[in-house]
Coordinates of C-alpha atoms in Angstrom, one line a residue:
Chain A
M270 CA 0.0 0.0 0.0
S271 CA 1.2 3.5 -0.8
L272 CA 0.0 7.0 -1.2
L273 CA 0.1 6.4 -5.0
D274 CA -2.6 3.8 -4.6
R275 CA -5.0 6.6 -3.5
I276 CA -4.3 8.4 -6.8
R277 CA -4.6 5.2 -8.9
Y278 CA -7.9 4.4 -7.4
C279 CA -9.2 7.7 -8.7
Q280 CA -7.9 7.0 -12.2
E281 CA -9.6 3.7 -12.8
R282 CA -11.2 3.7 -16.3
D283 CA -13.6 1.2 -18.0
A284 CA -14.8 3.1 -21.1
A285 CA -16.3 -0.1 -22.7
R286 CA -19.0 -0.2 -20.0
F287 CA -20.2 3.3 -20.7
R288 CA -21.8 5.4 -23.3
R289 CA -21.3 9.2 -23.6
F290 CA -24.2 11.3 -22.3
Q291 CA -24.6 14.3 -24.6
V292 CA -26.9 17.3 -24.2
A293 CA -27.2 19.9 -27.0
G294 CA -24.2 18.4 -28.6
H295 CA -22.0 18.7 -25.5
P296 CA -20.5 15.6 -23.8
V297 CA -21.6 16.0 -20.2
G298 CA -21.5 12.5 -18.7
W299 CA -21.2 8.7 -19.0
V300 CA -24.1 6.3 -18.7
A301 CA -23.6 2.6 -18.0
Q302 CA -24.7 0.2 -20.8
E303 CA -27.5 -1.2 -18.7
L304 CA -29.0 2.2 -17.9
A305 CA -28.6 3.3 -21.5
D306 CA -30.6 0.3 -22.7
R307 CA -33.3 1.1 -20.2
L308 CA -33.5 4.7 -21.4
R309 CA -34.5 3.4 -24.9
G310 CA -37.9 2.9 -23.2
F311 CA -38.3 6.7 -23.2
P312 CA -37.9 7.7 -26.8
Q313 CA -39.8 10.9 -26.3
V314 CA -36.9 12.1 -24.1
F315 CA -33.8 10.0 -24.9
A316 CA -32.2 9.2 -28.2
V317 CA -30.0 6.2 -27.5
S318 CA -27.5 4.9 -30.0
R319 CA -24.7 2.4 -29.6
E320 CA -22.2 5.2 -28.9
A321 CA -24.2 7.8 -27.1
V322 CA -27.2 8.8 -25.0
Q323 CA -28.7 12.1 -26.2
L324 CA -31.7 14.1 -25.4
V325 CA -34.2 14.4 -28.3
G326 CA -33.9 17.6 -30.4
G327 CA -37.3 19.0 -29.3
L328 CA -36.0 19.5 -25.7
D329 CA -34.4 22.9 -26.5
S330 CA -34.4 24.7 -23.2
A331 CA -33.0 24.0 -19.7
E332 CA -36.5 24.1 -18.3
R333 CA -37.9 21.6 -20.8
R334 CA -34.9 19.2 -20.3
T335 CA -35.1 19.4 -16.6
R336 CA -38.9 18.6 -16.6
A337 CA -38.7 15.8 -19.1
V338 CA -35.6 14.1 -17.6
G339 CA -37.0 14.6 -14.1
D340 CA -40.2 12.6 -15.0
V341 CA -38.1 9.7 -16.4
I342 CA -35.9 9.7 -13.3
L343 CA -38.9 9.5 -11.0
R344 CA -40.0 6.4 -12.9
L345 CA -36.6 4.8 -12.8
R346 CA -36.3 5.6 -9.1
E347 CA -39.4 3.4 -8.5
E348 CA -37.6 0.7 -10.4
G349 CA -34.7 1.0 -7.9
W350 CA -32.1 2.5 -10.3
F351 CA -30.6 5.1 -8.0
S352 CA -29.1 4.7 -4.6
G353 CA -28.9 7.5 -2.1
W354 CA -31.8 9.7 -3.2
R355 CA -31.1 13.2 -1.8
G356 CA -33.9 15.5 -3.1
E357 CA -31.1 17.9 -4.1
A358 CA -30.8 19.5 -7.6
F359 CA -27.5 19.3 -9.4
A360 CA -26.7 21.6 -12.4
V361 CA -25.4 19.9 -15.6
S362 CA -23.3 22.3 -17.7
T363 CA -20.2 22.3 -19.9
A364 CA -18.1 24.2 -17.4
F365 CA -18.5 25.5 -13.8
H366 CA -19.3 29.1 -14.7
T367 CA -21.5 28.4 -17.7
P368 CA -25.4 28.3 -17.4
P369 CA -26.8 24.9 -16.8
L370 CA -28.1 22.8 -19.7
L371 CA -30.5 21.1 -17.3
Q372 CA -30.8 20.2 -13.6
L373 CA -30.8 16.7 -12.2
E374 CA -31.4 15.0 -8.8
R375 CA -28.0 14.4 -7.2
A376 CA -28.4 10.6 -7.0
A377 CA -29.3 10.5 -10.7
A378 CA -26.5 12.9 -11.7
R379 CA -24.1 10.2 -10.4
A380 CA -25.8 7.5 -12.5
F381 CA -25.5 9.7 -15.5
G382 CA -21.8 10.3 -14.8
V383 CA -22.2 14.1 -14.7
R384 CA -19.4 16.2 -13.4
C385 CA -20.1 17.2 -9.8
Y386 CA -18.5 20.0 -7.8
C387 CA -17.7 19.9 -4.1
V388 CA -16.2 22.2 -1.5
Q389 CA -13.7 20.6 0.9
L390 CA -12.3 22.2 4.0
N391 CA -9.1 21.5 5.9
G392 CA -9.7 22.7 9.5
I393 CA -6.1 23.4 10.7
V394 CA -4.7 24.0 14.1
E395 CA -1.2 25.2 14.7
R396 CA 0.5 24.0 17.9
D397 CA 4.1 24.7 18.8
G398 CA 4.8 25.4 15.1
E399 CA 3.4 22.1 14.1
L400 CA 0.2 21.7 12.0
Q401 CA -2.7 19.4 13.0
T402 CA -6.0 18.9 11.1
W403 CA -9.5 18.0 12.2
I404 CA -10.6 14.6 10.9
A405 CA -14.2 13.5 10.9
R406 CA -15.7 10.0 10.9
R407 CA -18.8 9.9 8.7
S408 CA -22.0 8.8 10.3
L409 CA -23.0 5.2 9.7
S410 CA -26.3 6.4 8.2
K411 CA -24.6 8.4 5.3
P412 CA -25.6 6.9 1.9
V413 CA -22.1 7.4 0.5
G414 CA -19.1 6.2 2.5
P415 CA -20.7 5.4 5.9
G416 CA -18.1 5.2 8.7
K417 CA -15.3 6.5 6.4
L418 CA -12.8 9.2 7.5
D419 CA -13.4 12.7 6.1
Q420 CA -12.3 16.3 6.3
I421 CA -13.9 18.5 9.0
V422 CA -16.3 19.9 6.3
G423 CA -17.2 18.9 2.8
G424 CA -20.2 18.9 0.6
G425 CA -21.6 18.8 -2.9
Q426 CA -22.3 22.1 -4.6
P427 CA -26.0 22.4 -5.2
V428 CA -27.8 24.7 -7.7
G429 CA -28.6 28.3 -6.8
I430 CA -25.9 29.0 -4.1
G431 CA -22.4 30.3 -4.4
L432 CA -19.3 28.3 -3.4
R433 CA -18.6 30.5 -0.4
A434 CA -22.2 30.5 0.8
N435 CA -22.3 26.7 0.4
L436 CA -19.1 26.4 2.4
I437 CA -20.5 28.6 5.2
K438 CA -23.7 26.5 5.3
E439 CA -21.8 23.2 5.4
C440 CA -19.5 24.7 8.1
A441 CA -22.5 25.4 10.3
E442 CA -24.2 22.1 9.7
E443 CA -21.3 19.7 9.8
A444 CA -19.0 21.3 12.4
S445 CA -20.9 24.2 14.0
I446 CA -18.2 26.6 12.7
P447 CA -19.6 30.1 13.2
E448 CA -20.0 32.2 10.1
A449 CA -17.5 34.8 11.1
L450 CA -14.8 32.1 11.4
A451 CA -15.9 30.2 8.3
R452 CA -15.5 33.4 6.3
R453 CA -11.8 33.2 7.0
A454 CA -11.5 30.0 4.9
R455 CA -9.0 30.5 2.1
P456 CA -9.4 28.9 -1.4
V457 CA -6.2 27.0 -2.1
G458 CA -6.8 25.2 -5.4
A459 CA -8.8 22.3 -6.8
V460 CA -8.3 18.6 -7.5
A461 CA -10.2 16.5 -10.0
Y462 CA -10.6 12.9 -11.2
L463 CA -12.7 10.8 -13.4
R464 CA -13.3 7.2 -12.2
Q465 CA -15.2 4.5 -14.0
A466 CA -16.0 1.4 -12.0
G467 CA -18.9 -1.0 -11.9
D468 CA -21.9 1.0 -13.3
I469 CA -20.8 4.3 -11.9
C470 CA -18.7 7.0 -13.5
D471 CA -17.6 9.6 -10.9
D472 CA -16.4 12.8 -12.5
E473 CA -15.7 15.2 -9.7
V474 CA -14.0 18.6 -9.1
L475 CA -13.2 19.4 -5.5
F476 CA -12.6 23.0 -4.6
N477 CA -10.2 23.0 -1.6
Y478 CA -10.1 25.5 1.2
D479 CA -7.8 25.9 4.3
L480 CA -9.1 27.4 7.5
L481 CA -6.8 28.1 10.5
L482 CA -8.9 27.4 13.6
P483 CA -8.2 28.6 17.1
P484 CA -6.7 25.9 19.3
D485 CA -9.6 26.0 21.7
F486 CA -12.2 25.5 19.0
A487 CA -13.9 22.0 19.0
P488 CA -16.2 21.1 16.1
L489 CA -19.6 19.8 16.9
N490 CA -21.8 18.1 14.3
A491 CA -25.3 19.6 13.9
D492 CA -26.9 17.5 11.2
G493 CA -26.2 13.9 12.2
E494 CA -23.8 13.3 9.3
V495 CA -20.6 13.1 11.4
A496 CA -20.1 10.5 14.1
D497 CA -17.1 12.2 15.7
F498 CA -14.1 14.5 15.2
E499 CA -10.4 14.0 16.1
L500 CA -7.5 16.4 15.8
W501 CA -4.6 14.6 13.9
P502 CA -1.0 15.5 13.2
L503 CA -0.3 15.6 9.5
G504 CA 2.1 12.6 9.8
R505 CA -0.8 10.5 11.0
V506 CA -3.0 11.6 8.1
K507 CA -0.2 10.6 5.7
A508 CA 0.3 7.2 7.4
V509 CA -3.4 6.3 7.4
L510 CA -3.7 7.5 3.7
A511 CA -0.7 5.3 2.8
E512 CA -1.7 2.2 4.7
S513 CA -5.5 2.0 4.5
E514 CA -8.6 2.8 2.6
D515 CA -10.2 4.3 5.7
F516 CA -10.6 7.8 4.1
L517 CA -13.4 8.3 1.5
F518 CA -11.5 8.1 -1.8
D519 CA -12.2 11.6 -3.1
V520 CA -11.4 13.1 0.3
A521 CA -8.1 11.2 0.0
L522 CA -7.3 13.2 -3.2
S523 CA -8.1 16.5 -1.5
L524 CA -6.0 15.5 1.5
L525 CA -3.0 14.6 -0.7
D526 CA -3.2 18.1 -2.1
F527 CA -3.3 19.4 1.5
L528 CA -0.3 17.4 2.6
V529 CA 1.7 18.4 -0.5
R530 CA 0.9 22.1 -0.1
H531 CA 2.1 22.0 3.5
G532 CA 5.3 20.1 2.8
A533 CA 4.2 16.9 4.7
I534 CA 4.7 15.0 1.4
G535 CA 7.9 16.2 -0.2
P536 CA 10.6 15.4 -2.8
S537 CA 12.0 12.7 -0.6
D538 CA 8.8 10.7 -1.0
P539 CA 9.5 8.3 -3.9
D540 CA 6.2 8.9 -5.7
Y541 CA 6.2 12.7 -5.1
I542 CA 6.1 13.7 -8.8
E543 CA 3.4 11.2 -9.7
I544 CA 1.3 12.1 -6.7
C545 CA 1.4 15.8 -7.6
E546 CA 0.7 15.1 -11.3
G547 CA -2.2 12.8 -10.3
L548 CA -4.1 15.5 -8.4
W549 CA -5.9 16.5 -11.6
S550 CA -6.7 13.5 -13.8
S551 CA -9.9 14.6 -15.4
P552 CA -10.4 15.9 -19.0
P553 CA -10.7 19.6 -19.6
E554 CA -14.1 21.2 -19.1
G555 CA -16.3 20.8 -22.2
A556 CA -14.0 18.1 -23.6
A557 CA -14.6 14.5 -24.2
Chain B
M257 CA -5.3 40.1 -21.3
S258 CA -5.5 37.6 -18.5
L259 CA -3.5 35.2 -16.4
L260 CA -4.7 32.4 -18.7
D261 CA -2.7 34.0 -21.5
R262 CA 0.4 32.9 -19.6
L263 CA -0.6 29.3 -19.7
A264 CA -1.7 29.3 -23.4
M265 CA 1.6 27.8 -24.4
I266 CA 0.8 24.7 -22.3
R267 CA -0.5 22.6 -25.2
E268 CA 0.0 19.0 -25.8
P269 CA 2.6 18.7 -28.6
D270 CA 1.9 16.5 -31.6
L271 CA 4.3 13.8 -30.6
S272 CA 3.8 12.0 -33.9
R273 CA 6.2 14.6 -35.3
Y274 CA 8.9 13.3 -32.9
R275 CA 10.8 10.1 -32.6
R276 CA 10.8 8.4 -29.2
F277 CA 14.2 8.5 -27.6
V278 CA 14.6 5.0 -26.1
V279 CA 17.6 4.0 -23.9
D280 CA 17.8 0.7 -22.0
G281 CA 14.1 0.0 -22.8
H282 CA 13.0 3.3 -21.3
T283 CA 11.5 6.3 -23.1
V284 CA 13.8 9.2 -22.0
G285 CA 12.9 11.9 -24.5
W286 CA 11.5 12.9 -27.9
V287 CA 13.7 13.9 -30.9
A288 CA 12.5 16.0 -33.8
A289 CA 12.9 14.7 -37.4
D290 CA 15.7 17.1 -38.4
L291 CA 17.9 16.2 -35.5
A292 CA 17.1 12.4 -35.9
A293 CA 18.2 12.7 -39.5
R294 CA 21.4 14.4 -38.4
L295 CA 22.1 11.7 -35.8
R296 CA 22.1 9.0 -38.5
G297 CA 25.5 10.3 -39.4
H298 CA 26.8 9.0 -36.0
D299 CA 25.8 5.4 -36.2
G300 CA 28.5 4.3 -33.8
V301 CA 26.6 6.1 -31.0
F302 CA 23.0 6.7 -32.1
V303 CA 20.7 4.1 -33.7
V304 CA 17.9 5.8 -35.6
D305 CA 14.9 4.2 -37.3
G306 CA 11.5 5.4 -38.5
E307 CA 10.0 5.6 -35.0
T308 CA 12.8 5.7 -32.4
V309 CA 16.2 7.1 -31.7
G310 CA 18.3 4.9 -29.5
L311 CA 21.9 4.5 -28.3
S312 CA 24.2 1.8 -29.7
P313 CA 24.2 -1.4 -27.6
R314 CA 27.9 -1.1 -27.7
L315 CA 27.6 1.6 -25.0
R316 CA 27.1 -0.5 -21.9
D317 CA 27.1 1.9 -18.9
Y318 CA 26.6 5.5 -17.7
R319 CA 30.2 6.5 -18.3
E320 CA 30.4 5.1 -21.9
R321 CA 27.1 6.5 -22.9
T322 CA 27.9 9.9 -21.5
A323 CA 31.3 10.1 -23.2
A324 CA 30.0 8.9 -26.6
V325 CA 27.0 11.2 -26.6
A326 CA 29.2 14.2 -25.5
G327 CA 31.4 13.6 -28.6
V328 CA 28.5 13.8 -30.9
L329 CA 27.0 16.8 -29.2
Q330 CA 30.4 18.7 -29.6
S331 CA 30.3 17.9 -33.3
L332 CA 26.7 19.2 -33.6
R333 CA 27.6 22.2 -31.6
A334 CA 30.3 23.1 -34.1
D335 CA 27.5 22.9 -36.7
G336 CA 25.5 25.4 -34.7
W337 CA 22.8 23.1 -33.3
F338 CA 22.5 24.3 -29.7
R339 CA 22.2 27.8 -28.3
G340 CA 23.7 28.8 -25.0
W341 CA 26.2 26.0 -24.3
R342 CA 26.5 25.8 -20.5
N343 CA 29.0 23.0 -19.6
E344 CA 26.4 21.7 -17.2
P345 CA 25.7 18.0 -17.3
Y346 CA 22.0 17.0 -16.9
P347 CA 21.0 13.4 -16.1
V348 CA 18.9 11.5 -18.6
G349 CA 16.8 8.6 -17.4
P350 CA 13.3 7.1 -16.9
S351 CA 12.6 8.9 -13.6
F352 CA 14.0 11.4 -11.1
G353 CA 17.3 10.2 -9.6
A354 CA 17.6 7.3 -12.0
G355 CA 20.1 8.6 -14.6
L356 CA 21.3 6.3 -17.5
F357 CA 23.8 8.9 -18.7
E358 CA 24.4 12.7 -18.8
I359 CA 24.1 15.3 -21.6
E360 CA 24.9 19.0 -21.8
R361 CA 22.1 21.2 -20.6
A362 CA 21.9 23.2 -23.8
A363 CA 21.0 20.0 -25.7
V364 CA 18.2 18.9 -23.3
P365 CA 15.2 20.6 -25.2
S366 CA 16.5 19.2 -28.6
F367 CA 16.3 15.7 -27.2
G368 CA 13.0 16.4 -25.3
V369 CA 14.6 15.0 -22.2
R370 CA 12.8 15.4 -18.9
A371 CA 14.6 18.1 -17.0
Y372 CA 14.2 19.0 -13.3
G373 CA 14.4 22.4 -11.6
I374 CA 13.9 24.2 -8.3
H375 CA 11.8 27.4 -8.0
V376 CA 11.6 29.3 -4.7
N377 CA 8.8 31.7 -4.0
G378 CA 10.5 34.2 -1.6
F379 CA 7.8 36.1 0.1
V380 CA 7.3 38.5 3.0
R381 CA 4.1 38.9 5.1
D382 CA 2.8 42.4 5.5
G383 CA -0.1 42.0 8.0
A384 CA -2.6 39.8 6.2
D385 CA -1.0 40.6 2.8
L386 CA 1.9 39.0 1.0
R387 CA 4.7 40.5 -1.0
L388 CA 6.8 38.5 -3.4
W389 CA 10.4 38.9 -4.2
V390 CA 11.0 39.2 -8.0
G391 CA 14.3 39.2 -9.8
R392 CA 15.2 40.6 -13.2
R393 CA 17.5 38.2 -15.2
S394 CA 20.8 39.6 -16.4
R395 CA 20.8 40.9 -20.0
H396 CA 23.8 38.6 -20.5
K397 CA 22.0 35.3 -19.7
P398 CA 22.1 33.0 -22.7
T399 CA 18.4 32.1 -22.2
Y400 CA 15.5 34.5 -21.5
P401 CA 17.7 37.6 -20.8
N402 CA 16.1 40.6 -19.0
Q403 CA 13.0 38.6 -18.1
L404 CA 11.5 38.5 -14.6
D405 CA 12.3 35.6 -12.4
H406 CA 12.0 34.1 -8.9
L407 CA 14.2 35.1 -6.0
V408 CA 15.9 31.7 -6.5
A409 CA 15.4 29.3 -9.4
G410 CA 17.7 26.9 -11.2
G411 CA 18.0 23.7 -13.1
Q412 CA 18.8 20.5 -11.3
P413 CA 22.2 19.3 -12.6
A414 CA 23.6 15.8 -12.3
G415 CA 25.4 15.0 -9.1
L416 CA 23.6 17.4 -6.7
S417 CA 20.7 16.7 -4.4
L418 CA 17.7 19.1 -4.3
A419 CA 18.8 20.3 -0.9
E420 CA 22.4 21.0 -2.1
N421 CA 21.1 22.7 -5.2
L422 CA 18.8 25.0 -3.1
L423 CA 21.8 25.9 -0.9
K424 CA 24.0 26.6 -4.0
E425 CA 21.4 28.6 -6.0
G426 CA 20.2 30.4 -2.8
A427 CA 23.8 31.6 -2.1
E428 CA 24.6 32.5 -5.7
E429 CA 21.4 34.2 -6.8
A430 CA 20.3 35.9 -3.6
S431 CA 23.0 35.6 -1.0
L432 CA 20.7 33.5 1.2
T433 CA 22.3 32.0 4.2
P434 CA 22.0 28.2 4.8
D435 CA 19.8 29.0 7.8
L436 CA 17.3 30.9 5.6
V437 CA 17.4 28.3 2.8
G438 CA 16.6 25.7 5.4
R439 CA 13.2 27.4 6.0
A440 CA 12.1 26.8 2.4
K441 CA 9.1 24.4 2.4
P442 CA 8.3 22.1 -0.5
V443 CA 4.8 22.9 -1.8
G444 CA 4.4 20.8 -4.9
V445 CA 5.5 20.0 -8.4
L446 CA 4.6 21.6 -11.7
S447 CA 5.2 19.6 -14.7
Y448 CA 4.6 20.2 -18.4
L449 CA 5.5 19.2 -21.9
L450 CA 5.4 22.0 -24.4
E451 CA 7.1 23.2 -27.6
N452 CA 8.9 26.6 -27.7
E453 CA 11.8 28.1 -29.6
E454 CA 14.3 26.0 -27.6
G455 CA 12.6 22.7 -28.7
L456 CA 10.6 20.4 -26.4
R457 CA 10.5 21.5 -22.8
N458 CA 9.7 18.4 -20.8
D459 CA 10.1 19.8 -17.3
V460 CA 9.3 19.0 -13.7
L461 CA 9.7 22.0 -11.4
F462 CA 10.0 21.4 -7.6
T463 CA 8.4 24.4 -6.0
Y464 CA 9.2 25.8 -2.6
D465 CA 7.7 28.6 -0.5
L466 CA 10.2 30.6 1.6
E467 CA 8.9 33.1 4.1
L468 CA 11.5 35.8 4.6
P469 CA 12.0 38.3 7.4
A470 CA 10.8 41.8 6.5
D471 CA 14.4 43.2 6.9
F472 CA 15.9 40.7 4.5
T473 CA 17.3 42.1 1.2
P474 CA 18.6 39.8 -1.4
A475 CA 21.9 40.5 -3.1
N476 CA 22.9 38.7 -6.3
A477 CA 26.4 37.1 -6.1
D478 CA 26.8 35.5 -9.6
G479 CA 25.9 38.3 -11.9
E480 CA 22.8 36.4 -13.2
I481 CA 20.2 38.8 -11.6
E482 CA 20.4 42.5 -12.3
E483 CA 18.0 43.7 -9.7
F484 CA 15.3 42.6 -7.2
F485 CA 11.9 44.0 -6.4
L486 CA 9.5 43.3 -3.6
W487 CA 6.0 43.4 -5.1
P488 CA 2.6 43.4 -3.5
I489 CA 0.2 40.8 -4.9
D490 CA -1.9 43.2 -7.0
R491 CA 1.3 44.5 -8.7
L492 CA 2.3 40.9 -9.5
I493 CA -1.2 40.0 -10.9
R494 CA -1.2 43.1 -13.0
E495 CA 2.3 42.4 -14.5
M496 CA 1.4 38.7 -15.0
S497 CA -2.0 39.6 -16.7
D498 CA -0.9 42.4 -18.9
T499 CA 2.6 41.4 -20.0
A500 CA 4.8 38.5 -20.9
N501 CA 7.7 39.9 -18.9
F502 CA 8.1 36.9 -16.6
K503 CA 10.1 34.0 -17.9
F504 CA 7.4 31.5 -19.2
N505 CA 7.8 28.9 -16.5
V506 CA 8.3 31.4 -13.7
A507 CA 4.8 32.6 -14.7
F508 CA 3.5 29.1 -14.2
V509 CA 5.0 28.9 -10.7
N510 CA 3.6 32.4 -9.8
I511 CA 0.1 31.4 -10.8
D512 CA 0.4 28.3 -8.6
F513 CA 1.5 30.5 -5.8
L514 CA -1.4 32.9 -6.3
I515 CA -3.8 29.9 -6.2
R516 CA -2.3 28.2 -3.2
H517 CA -2.4 31.4 -1.2
G518 CA -6.0 32.3 -2.1
C519 CA -5.0 35.4 -4.1
I520 CA -7.1 34.1 -6.9
G521 CA -10.3 32.3 -6.0
P522 CA -12.8 30.1 -7.7
E523 CA -15.1 33.1 -8.4
D524 CA -12.6 33.8 -11.2
P525 CA -14.1 32.2 -14.3
S526 CA -10.7 31.0 -15.4
Y527 CA -9.9 29.4 -12.0
L528 CA -10.4 25.7 -12.9
E529 CA -8.7 26.1 -16.3
L530 CA -5.7 27.7 -14.5
V531 CA -5.5 24.9 -12.0
R532 CA -5.9 22.2 -14.7
R533 CA -3.3 23.5 -17.0
L534 CA -0.7 23.5 -14.3
R535 CA -1.0 19.7 -14.0
R536 CA 0.3 17.4 -16.7
R537 CA -2.1 14.8 -18.1
P538 CA -1.3 11.5 -16.4
G539 CA 0.6 9.1 -18.6
L540 CA 2.0 11.9 -20.8
R541 CA 5.7 11.6 -20.1

């Protein structure tokens, strides 16, 4: 086991099991063969070929697409196609700052292999010149990654709210970080990956933030999504990342970036170059 | 004009126009057609076919390969092939620290060999704000004269560790004491493969942040830097956005610095494209 295993896990590809999901001529996701075949049953909404799943030409506005696809998704939900239904709308677009082509329920967005955006926060404490970071253990009732280790705060980016506002909301819900403190969080970059495994294609961009917390601050979960918090030295984060799959796999990518930026992984680590290069392994926005 | 303009040159080269440079079973670089044709004239050293350039199997070890290749490079140099001969040996191999032989630095882009360098962001805190030390390269430098540079930056030659190179370059370029150099913190790697007027730049830059005391003033000792400036971040962003005055790869490292320190945020529409372009596509060596 090594840190590079965490990178390689995020880079798994299995293109033969998927068809491209295209909207208005733009490739926006990947649909597993089995789901693509089921979508043939909705010819008034989906045009399914051997290579691609497209929306029919008549669906020419975001509103029409959202409504038509939403109806199909509700039917498929009854048939048990989606796990972890959230009741949360996700925007599908060609790039983060471009207007959405349609909106999709978050659980369905995952099944359509649509690019998702998240905010991830490193809650840092400085003691005697050494950095420590707050680590959360996810609640056993979480639909994704129950019991896995996580950063102090992290969350998907829903429709209709800015990144900063979402981060502040998640800070309050997940760790009871007051707004005034949460506002001091600093954007420090982003990591990305595209992973195809089983019948799921995860295409995710994680916006990373660092927040220096006062030594006497203790996070307290308010929404039941975190079982407990612990303050870890960076060396322990590195060791657990290298030796286990205890961290949620996308959180691991965000944490590798954190460890690199703070020098806890350095040029003396044998895989340093490959780890740094692997922090972004997703195609460009708007590209195939 | 925008910061993204500084990264426009990071485009995947069409490698079908190059021949793979293969030594001991490892791809160690990429050679353009005109150089490959020229190397055919040295068939005791180079083995050239339609797809690859290799070294003669007669050359069995590091020393033999280095000596034989050096002889050919001298002959090419006499024909005007390389600009800015440095007499600095660079290691050639499949990965960092695994050299199969050495070649002269000036020939590295012609062979598309992966080269390594160190770049140090020397900065000062001013309350909540940052200021970055910027150097102007000597007008006599063989490469990129007069362009703006880091406080300390340099290629990674054969036979030095990164820590030794940091000490050496820190002393030569900015009169940094070993104590100050020791505070430099590794903060990542930027790697890219791009074509420019030198050839194929196949680089890996080890980047460092070095927080300096407010009363520190750099002094160049080797004549390679003409002057230093301490710039506030808005001055740096303006220069980076509006001009190409920074040496091309120093601009890459500066953008990474601005992103890591939150001086540019995700509200900037070009943010993700900036971040993405600073990372090489996996598998593209």
